[in-house]
PDB file of C-alpha atoms in Angstrom:
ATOM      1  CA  UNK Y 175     -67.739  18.149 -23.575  1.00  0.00           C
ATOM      2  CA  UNK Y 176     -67.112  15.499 -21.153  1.00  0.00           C
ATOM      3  CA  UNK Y 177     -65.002  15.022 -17.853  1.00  0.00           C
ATOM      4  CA  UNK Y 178     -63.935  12.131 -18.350  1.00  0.00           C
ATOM      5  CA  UNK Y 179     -61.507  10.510 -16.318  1.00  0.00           C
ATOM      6  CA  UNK Y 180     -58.388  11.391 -17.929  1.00  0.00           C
ATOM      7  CA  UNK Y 181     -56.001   8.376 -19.117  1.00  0.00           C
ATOM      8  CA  UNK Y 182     -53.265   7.959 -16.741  1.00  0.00           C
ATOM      9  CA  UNK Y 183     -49.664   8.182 -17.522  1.00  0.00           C
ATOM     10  CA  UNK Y 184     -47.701   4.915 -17.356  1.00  0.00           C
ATOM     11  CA  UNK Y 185     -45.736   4.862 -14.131  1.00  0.00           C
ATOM     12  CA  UNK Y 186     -42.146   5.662 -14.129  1.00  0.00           C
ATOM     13  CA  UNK Y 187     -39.760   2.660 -13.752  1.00  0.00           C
ATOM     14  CA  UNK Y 188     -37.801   2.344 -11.155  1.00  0.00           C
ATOM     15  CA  UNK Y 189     -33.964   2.747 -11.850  1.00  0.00           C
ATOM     16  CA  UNK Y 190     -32.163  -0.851 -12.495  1.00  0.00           C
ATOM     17  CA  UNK Y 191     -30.111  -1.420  -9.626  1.00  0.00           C
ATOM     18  CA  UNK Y 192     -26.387  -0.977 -10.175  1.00  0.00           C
ATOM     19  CA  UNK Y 193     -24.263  -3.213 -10.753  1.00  0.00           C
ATOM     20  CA  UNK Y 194     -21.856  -4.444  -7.875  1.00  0.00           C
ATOM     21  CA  UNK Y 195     -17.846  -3.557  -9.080  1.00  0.00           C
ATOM     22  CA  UNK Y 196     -16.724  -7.044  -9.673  1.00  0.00           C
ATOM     23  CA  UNK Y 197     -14.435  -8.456  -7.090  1.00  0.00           C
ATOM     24  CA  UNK Y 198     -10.442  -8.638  -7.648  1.00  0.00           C
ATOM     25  CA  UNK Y 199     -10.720 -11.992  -8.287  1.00  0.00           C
ATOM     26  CA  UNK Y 200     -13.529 -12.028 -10.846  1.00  0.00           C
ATOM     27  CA  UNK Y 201     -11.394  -9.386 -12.433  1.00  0.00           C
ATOM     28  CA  UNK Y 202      -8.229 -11.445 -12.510  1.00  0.00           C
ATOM     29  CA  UNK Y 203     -10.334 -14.252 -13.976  1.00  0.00           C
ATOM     30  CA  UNK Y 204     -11.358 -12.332 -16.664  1.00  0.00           C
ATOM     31  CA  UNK Y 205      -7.910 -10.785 -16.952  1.00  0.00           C
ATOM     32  CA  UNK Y 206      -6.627 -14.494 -17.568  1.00  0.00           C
ATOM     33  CA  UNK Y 207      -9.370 -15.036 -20.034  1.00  0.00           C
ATOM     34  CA  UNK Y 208      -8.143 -12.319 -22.275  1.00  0.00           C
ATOM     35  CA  UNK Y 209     -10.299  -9.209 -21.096  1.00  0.00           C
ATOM     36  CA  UNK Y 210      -7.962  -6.404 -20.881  1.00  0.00           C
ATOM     37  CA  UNK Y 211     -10.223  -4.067 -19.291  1.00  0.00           C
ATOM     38  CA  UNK Y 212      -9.909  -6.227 -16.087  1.00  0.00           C
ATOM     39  CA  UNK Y 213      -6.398  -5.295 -15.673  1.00  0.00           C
ATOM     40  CA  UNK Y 214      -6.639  -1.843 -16.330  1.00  0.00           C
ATOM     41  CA  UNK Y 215      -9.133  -1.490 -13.576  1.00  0.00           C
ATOM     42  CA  UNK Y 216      -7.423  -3.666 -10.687  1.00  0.00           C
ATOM     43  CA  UNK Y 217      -4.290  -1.579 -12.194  1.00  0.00           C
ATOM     44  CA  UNK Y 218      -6.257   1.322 -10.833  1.00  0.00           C
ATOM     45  CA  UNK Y 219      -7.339   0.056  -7.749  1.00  0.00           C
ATOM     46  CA  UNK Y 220      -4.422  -1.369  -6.736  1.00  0.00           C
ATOM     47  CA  UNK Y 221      -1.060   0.707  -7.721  1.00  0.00           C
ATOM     48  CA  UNK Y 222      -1.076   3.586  -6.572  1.00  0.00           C
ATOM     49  CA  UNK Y 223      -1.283   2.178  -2.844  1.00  0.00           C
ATOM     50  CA  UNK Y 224       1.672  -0.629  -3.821  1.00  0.00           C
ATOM     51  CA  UNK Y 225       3.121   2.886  -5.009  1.00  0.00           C
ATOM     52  CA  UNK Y 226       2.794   4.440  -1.937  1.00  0.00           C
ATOM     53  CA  UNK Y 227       3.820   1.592   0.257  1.00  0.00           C
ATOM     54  CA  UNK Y 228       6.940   1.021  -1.929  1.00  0.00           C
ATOM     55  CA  UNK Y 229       7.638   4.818  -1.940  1.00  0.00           C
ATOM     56  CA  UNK Y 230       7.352   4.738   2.045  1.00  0.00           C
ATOM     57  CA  UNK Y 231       9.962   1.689   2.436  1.00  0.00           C
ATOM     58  CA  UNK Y 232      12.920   2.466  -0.153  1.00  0.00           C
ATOM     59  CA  UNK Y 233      12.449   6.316   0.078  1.00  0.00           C
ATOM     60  CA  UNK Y 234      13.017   6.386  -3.853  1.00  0.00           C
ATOM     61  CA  UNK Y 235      10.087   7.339  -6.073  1.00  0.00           C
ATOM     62  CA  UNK Y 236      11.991   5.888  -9.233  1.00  0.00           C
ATOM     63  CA  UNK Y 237      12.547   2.440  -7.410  1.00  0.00           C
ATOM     64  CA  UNK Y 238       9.011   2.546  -6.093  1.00  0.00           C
ATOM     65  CA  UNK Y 239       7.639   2.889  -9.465  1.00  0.00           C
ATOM     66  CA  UNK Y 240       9.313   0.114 -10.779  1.00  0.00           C
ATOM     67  CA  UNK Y 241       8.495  -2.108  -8.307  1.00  0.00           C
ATOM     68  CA  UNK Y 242       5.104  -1.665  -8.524  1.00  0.00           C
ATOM     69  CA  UNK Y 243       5.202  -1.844 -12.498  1.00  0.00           C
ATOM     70  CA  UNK Y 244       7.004  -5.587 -11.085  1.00  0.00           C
ATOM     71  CA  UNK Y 245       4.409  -6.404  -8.640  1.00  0.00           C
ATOM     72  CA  UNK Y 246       1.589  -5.561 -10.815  1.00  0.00           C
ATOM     73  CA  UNK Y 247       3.344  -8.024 -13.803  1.00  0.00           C
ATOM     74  CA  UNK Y 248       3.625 -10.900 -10.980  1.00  0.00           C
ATOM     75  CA  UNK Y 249       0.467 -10.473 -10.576  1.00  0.00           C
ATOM     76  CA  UNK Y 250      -0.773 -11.049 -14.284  1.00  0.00           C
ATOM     77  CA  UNK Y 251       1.194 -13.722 -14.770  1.00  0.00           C
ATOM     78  CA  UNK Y 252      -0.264 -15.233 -11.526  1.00  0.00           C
ATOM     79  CA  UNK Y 253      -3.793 -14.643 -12.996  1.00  0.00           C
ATOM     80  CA  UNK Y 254      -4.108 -18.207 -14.636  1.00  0.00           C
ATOM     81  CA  UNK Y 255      -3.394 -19.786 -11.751  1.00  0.00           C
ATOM     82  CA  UNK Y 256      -5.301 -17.592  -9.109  1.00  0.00           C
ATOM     83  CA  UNK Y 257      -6.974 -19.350  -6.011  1.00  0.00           C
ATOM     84  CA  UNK Y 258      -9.376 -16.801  -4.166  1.00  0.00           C
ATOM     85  CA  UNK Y 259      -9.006 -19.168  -1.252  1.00  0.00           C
ATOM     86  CA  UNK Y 260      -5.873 -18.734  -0.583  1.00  0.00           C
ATOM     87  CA  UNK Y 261      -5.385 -14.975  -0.581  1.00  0.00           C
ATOM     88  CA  UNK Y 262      -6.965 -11.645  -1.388  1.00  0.00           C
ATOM     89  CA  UNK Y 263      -5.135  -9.647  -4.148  1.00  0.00           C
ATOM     90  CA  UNK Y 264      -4.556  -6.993  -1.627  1.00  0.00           C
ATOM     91  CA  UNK Y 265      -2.313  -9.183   0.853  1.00  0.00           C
ATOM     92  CA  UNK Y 266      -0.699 -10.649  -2.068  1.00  0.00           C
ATOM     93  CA  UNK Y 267       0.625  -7.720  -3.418  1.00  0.00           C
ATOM     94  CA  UNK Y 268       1.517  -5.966  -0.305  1.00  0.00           C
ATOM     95  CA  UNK Y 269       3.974  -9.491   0.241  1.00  0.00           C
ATOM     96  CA  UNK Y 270       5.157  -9.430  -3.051  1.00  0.00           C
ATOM     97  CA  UNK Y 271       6.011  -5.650  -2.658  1.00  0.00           C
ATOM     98  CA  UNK Y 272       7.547  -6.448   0.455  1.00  0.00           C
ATOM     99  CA  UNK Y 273       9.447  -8.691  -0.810  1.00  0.00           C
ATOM    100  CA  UNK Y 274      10.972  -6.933  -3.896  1.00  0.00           C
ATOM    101  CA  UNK Y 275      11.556  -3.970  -1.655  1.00  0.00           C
ATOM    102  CA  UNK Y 276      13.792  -6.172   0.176  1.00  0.00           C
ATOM    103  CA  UNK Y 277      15.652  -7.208  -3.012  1.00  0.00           C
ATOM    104  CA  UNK Y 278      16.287  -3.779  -3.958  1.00  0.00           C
ATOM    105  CA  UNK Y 279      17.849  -3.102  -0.616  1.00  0.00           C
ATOM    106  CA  UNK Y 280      20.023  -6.528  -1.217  1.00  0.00           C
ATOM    107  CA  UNK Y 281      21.248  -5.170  -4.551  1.00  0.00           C
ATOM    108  CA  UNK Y 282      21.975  -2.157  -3.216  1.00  0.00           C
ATOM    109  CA  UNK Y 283      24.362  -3.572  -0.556  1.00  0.00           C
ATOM    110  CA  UNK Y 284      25.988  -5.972  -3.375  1.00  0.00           C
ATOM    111  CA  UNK Y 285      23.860  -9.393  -2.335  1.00  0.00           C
ATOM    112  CA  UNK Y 286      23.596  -8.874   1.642  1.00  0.00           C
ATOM    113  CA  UNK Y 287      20.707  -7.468   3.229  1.00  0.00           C
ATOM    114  CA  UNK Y 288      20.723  -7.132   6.651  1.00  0.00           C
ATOM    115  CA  UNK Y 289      17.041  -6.628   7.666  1.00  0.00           C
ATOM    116  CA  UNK Y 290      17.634  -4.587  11.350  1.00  0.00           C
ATOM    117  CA  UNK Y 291      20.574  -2.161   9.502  1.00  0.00           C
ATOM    118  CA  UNK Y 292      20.231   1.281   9.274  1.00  0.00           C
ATOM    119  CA  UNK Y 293      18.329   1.713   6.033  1.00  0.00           C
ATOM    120  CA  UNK Y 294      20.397   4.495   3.699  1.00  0.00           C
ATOM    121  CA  UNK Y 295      19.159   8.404   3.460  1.00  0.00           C
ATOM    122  CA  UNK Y 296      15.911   8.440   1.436  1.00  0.00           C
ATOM    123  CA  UNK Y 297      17.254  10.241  -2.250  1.00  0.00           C
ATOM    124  CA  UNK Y 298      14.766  13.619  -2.327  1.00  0.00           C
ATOM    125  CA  UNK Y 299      11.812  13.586  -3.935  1.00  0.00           C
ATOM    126  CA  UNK Y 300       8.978  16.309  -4.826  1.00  0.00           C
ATOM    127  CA  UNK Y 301       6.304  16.845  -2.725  1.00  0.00           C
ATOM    128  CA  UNK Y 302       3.065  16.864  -3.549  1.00  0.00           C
ATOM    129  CA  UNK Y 303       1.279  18.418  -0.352  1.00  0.00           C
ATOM    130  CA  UNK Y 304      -0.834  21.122  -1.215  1.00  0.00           C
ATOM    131  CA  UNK Y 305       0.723  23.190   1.370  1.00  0.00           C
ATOM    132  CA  UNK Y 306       4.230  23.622   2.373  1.00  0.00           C
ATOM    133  CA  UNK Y 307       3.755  22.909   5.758  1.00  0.00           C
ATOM    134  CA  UNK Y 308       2.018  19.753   4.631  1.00  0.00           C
ATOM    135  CA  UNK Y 309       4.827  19.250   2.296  1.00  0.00           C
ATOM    136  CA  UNK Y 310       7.431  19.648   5.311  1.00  0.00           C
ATOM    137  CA  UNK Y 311       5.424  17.252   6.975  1.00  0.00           C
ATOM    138  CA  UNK Y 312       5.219  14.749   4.489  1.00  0.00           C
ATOM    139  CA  UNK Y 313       9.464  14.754   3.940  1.00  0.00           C
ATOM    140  CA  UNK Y 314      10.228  14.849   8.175  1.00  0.00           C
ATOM    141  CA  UNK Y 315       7.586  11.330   8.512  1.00  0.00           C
ATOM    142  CA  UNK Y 316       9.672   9.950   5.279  1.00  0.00           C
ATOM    143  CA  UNK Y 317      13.030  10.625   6.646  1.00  0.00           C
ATOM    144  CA  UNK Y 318      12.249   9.589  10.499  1.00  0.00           C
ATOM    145  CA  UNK Y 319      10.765   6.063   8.578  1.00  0.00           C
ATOM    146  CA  UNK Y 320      14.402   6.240   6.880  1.00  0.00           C
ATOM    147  CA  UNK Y 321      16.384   5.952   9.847  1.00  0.00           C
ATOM    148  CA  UNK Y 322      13.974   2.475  11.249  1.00  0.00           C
ATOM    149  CA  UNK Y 323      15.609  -0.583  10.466  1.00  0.00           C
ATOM    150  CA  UNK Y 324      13.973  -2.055   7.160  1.00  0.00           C
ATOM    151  CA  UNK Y 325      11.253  -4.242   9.119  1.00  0.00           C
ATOM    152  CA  UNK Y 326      10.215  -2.059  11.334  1.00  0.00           C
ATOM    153  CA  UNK Y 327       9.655   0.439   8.569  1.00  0.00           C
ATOM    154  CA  UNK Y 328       7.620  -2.289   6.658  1.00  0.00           C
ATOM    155  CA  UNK Y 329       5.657  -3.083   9.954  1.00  0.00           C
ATOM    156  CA  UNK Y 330       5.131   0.992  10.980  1.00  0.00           C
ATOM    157  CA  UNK Y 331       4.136   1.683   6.904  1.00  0.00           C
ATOM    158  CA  UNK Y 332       1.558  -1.355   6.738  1.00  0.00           C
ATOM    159  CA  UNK Y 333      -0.120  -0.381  10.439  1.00  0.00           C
ATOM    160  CA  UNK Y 334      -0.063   3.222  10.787  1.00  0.00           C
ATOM    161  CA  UNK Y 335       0.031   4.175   6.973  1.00  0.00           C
ATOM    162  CA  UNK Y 336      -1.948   1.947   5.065  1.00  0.00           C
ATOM    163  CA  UNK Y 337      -3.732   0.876   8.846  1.00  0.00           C
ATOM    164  CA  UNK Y 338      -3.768  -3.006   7.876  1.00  0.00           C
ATOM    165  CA  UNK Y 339      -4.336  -4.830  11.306  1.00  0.00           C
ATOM    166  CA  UNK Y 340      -2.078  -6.856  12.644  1.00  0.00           C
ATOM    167  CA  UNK Y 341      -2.912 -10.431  11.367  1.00  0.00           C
ATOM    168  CA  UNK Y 342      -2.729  -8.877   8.008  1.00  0.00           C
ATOM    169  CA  UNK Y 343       0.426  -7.891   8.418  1.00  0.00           C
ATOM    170  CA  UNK Y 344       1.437 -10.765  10.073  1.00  0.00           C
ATOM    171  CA  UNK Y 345       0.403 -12.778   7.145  1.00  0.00           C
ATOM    172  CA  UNK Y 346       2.192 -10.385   4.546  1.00  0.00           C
ATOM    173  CA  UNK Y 347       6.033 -10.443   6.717  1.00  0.00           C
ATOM    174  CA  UNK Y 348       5.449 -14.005   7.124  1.00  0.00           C
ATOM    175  CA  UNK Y 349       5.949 -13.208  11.203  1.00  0.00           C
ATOM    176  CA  UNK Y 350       4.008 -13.923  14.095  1.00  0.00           C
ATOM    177  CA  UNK Y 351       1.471 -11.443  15.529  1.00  0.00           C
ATOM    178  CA  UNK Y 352       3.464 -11.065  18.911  1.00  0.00           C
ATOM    179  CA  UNK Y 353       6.496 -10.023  16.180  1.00  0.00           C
ATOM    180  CA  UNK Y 354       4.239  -7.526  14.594  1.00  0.00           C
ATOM    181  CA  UNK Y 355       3.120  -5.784  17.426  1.00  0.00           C
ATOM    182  CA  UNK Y 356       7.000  -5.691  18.680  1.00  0.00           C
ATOM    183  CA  UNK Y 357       8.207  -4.077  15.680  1.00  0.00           C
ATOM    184  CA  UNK Y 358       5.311  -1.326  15.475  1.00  0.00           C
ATOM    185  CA  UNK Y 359       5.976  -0.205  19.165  1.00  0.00           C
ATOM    186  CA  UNK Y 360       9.303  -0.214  18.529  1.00  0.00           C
ATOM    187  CA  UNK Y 361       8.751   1.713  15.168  1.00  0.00           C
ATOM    188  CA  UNK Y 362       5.956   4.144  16.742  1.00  0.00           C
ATOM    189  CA  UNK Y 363       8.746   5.113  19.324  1.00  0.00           C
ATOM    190  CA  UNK Y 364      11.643   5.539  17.356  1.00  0.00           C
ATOM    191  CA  UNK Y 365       9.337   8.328  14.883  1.00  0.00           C
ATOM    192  CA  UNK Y 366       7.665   9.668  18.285  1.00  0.00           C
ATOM    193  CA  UNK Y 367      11.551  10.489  19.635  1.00  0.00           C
ATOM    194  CA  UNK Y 368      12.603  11.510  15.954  1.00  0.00           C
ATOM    195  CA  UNK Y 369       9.728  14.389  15.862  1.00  0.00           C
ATOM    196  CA  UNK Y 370       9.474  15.327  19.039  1.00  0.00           C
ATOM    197  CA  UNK Y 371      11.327  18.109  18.554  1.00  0.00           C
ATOM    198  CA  UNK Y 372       9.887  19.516  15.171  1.00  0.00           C
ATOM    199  CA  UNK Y 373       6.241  19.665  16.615  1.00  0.00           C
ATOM    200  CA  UNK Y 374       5.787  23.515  16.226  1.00  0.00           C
ATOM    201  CA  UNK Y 375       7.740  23.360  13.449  1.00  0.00           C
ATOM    202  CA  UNK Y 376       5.781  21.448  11.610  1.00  0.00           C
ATOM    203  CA  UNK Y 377       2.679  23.029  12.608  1.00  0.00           C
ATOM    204  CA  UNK Y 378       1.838  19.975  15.373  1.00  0.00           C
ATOM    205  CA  UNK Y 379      -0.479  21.196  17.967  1.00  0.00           C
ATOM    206  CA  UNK Y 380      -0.108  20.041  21.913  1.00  0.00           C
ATOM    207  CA  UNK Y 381      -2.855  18.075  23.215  1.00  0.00           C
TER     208      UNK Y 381
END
């Protein structure tokens, strides 16, 4: 019986590369070409932070919700006509959050906004910390960003929150860097001054 050389086995493939996610705006393209699929995933990359950021500003959970389902329906309807040149999605729907935030507060106050008054109590919401601590954390941030007047709210949410740099947020309140970085510092004080005194409290450590 001979020793043949034995036949070799055929060499494993290597694994296919995966695919890149497609990009918001290939999604919205396909979303205007009748794919629903697209929307349901830029629905899940995109909500829950116009949740969160919506949440953060009105200090409603029930308004925040349907302003998002709003932004997110501006934004289909937009998807026809979607330039990737002019905007990312992101940006987009941070403004047009922004901006129905804003119209909220002006129905709210019967057809006047005034964008540096003293935004009402938040209504309370459930927390959904893991801890209580965390939890008492989470409500003392929301009800110090209560008390900043409505732009510098939007401007402290956008930087320190969703930490969007300051052109960005330039571009989405329609202000001037300069302006941004005015409002923040102004923001960033007024919450510094508004929890100084709850730092044990809240479980805050010095230095």
């Amino acid at each position: 019986m001979g020793f043949g050389r034995a036949a070799s086995a055929p060499a494993p493939r290597a694994p296919a590369p995966a695919e890149a996610p497609a990009s918001d705006d290939a999604l919205l393209v396909l979303y205007a070409n009748g794919d629903p699929a697209a929307a349901t995933e830029l629905t899940r990359r995109h909500a829950p932070r116009v949740l969160g950021v919506a949440t953060r500003v009105l200090g409603s959970r029930a308004e925040a919700e349907d302003v998002t389902q709003d932004a997110m329906l501006r934004l289909w309807k937009v998807a026809p006509d979607w330039r990737p040149s002019e905007a990312q999605v992101s940006t987009w729907l941070y403004r047009v959050t922004m901006n129905l935030c804003i119209d909220v507060k002006r129905k709210a106050r019967g057809g006047h906004v005034d964008l540096d008054a003293i935004p009402e109590p938040p209504d309370p919401a459930a927390g959904a910390a893991e801890t209580l601590q965390n939890s008492a954390r989470h409500d003392a941030l929301q009800a110090a960003l209560m008390t900043l007047p409505e732009r510098q709210r939007q401007a402290v949410v956008l930087r320190h929150i969703e930490e969007l740099t300051n052109p960005e947020i330039a571009g989405i309140m329609e202000i001037s860097v300069e302006a941004v970085e005015s409002l923040t510092a102004r923001g960033k004080r007024t919450l510094a001054k508004a929890l100084a005194g709850r730092r044990e409290e809240l479980g805050y450590q010095d230095g």
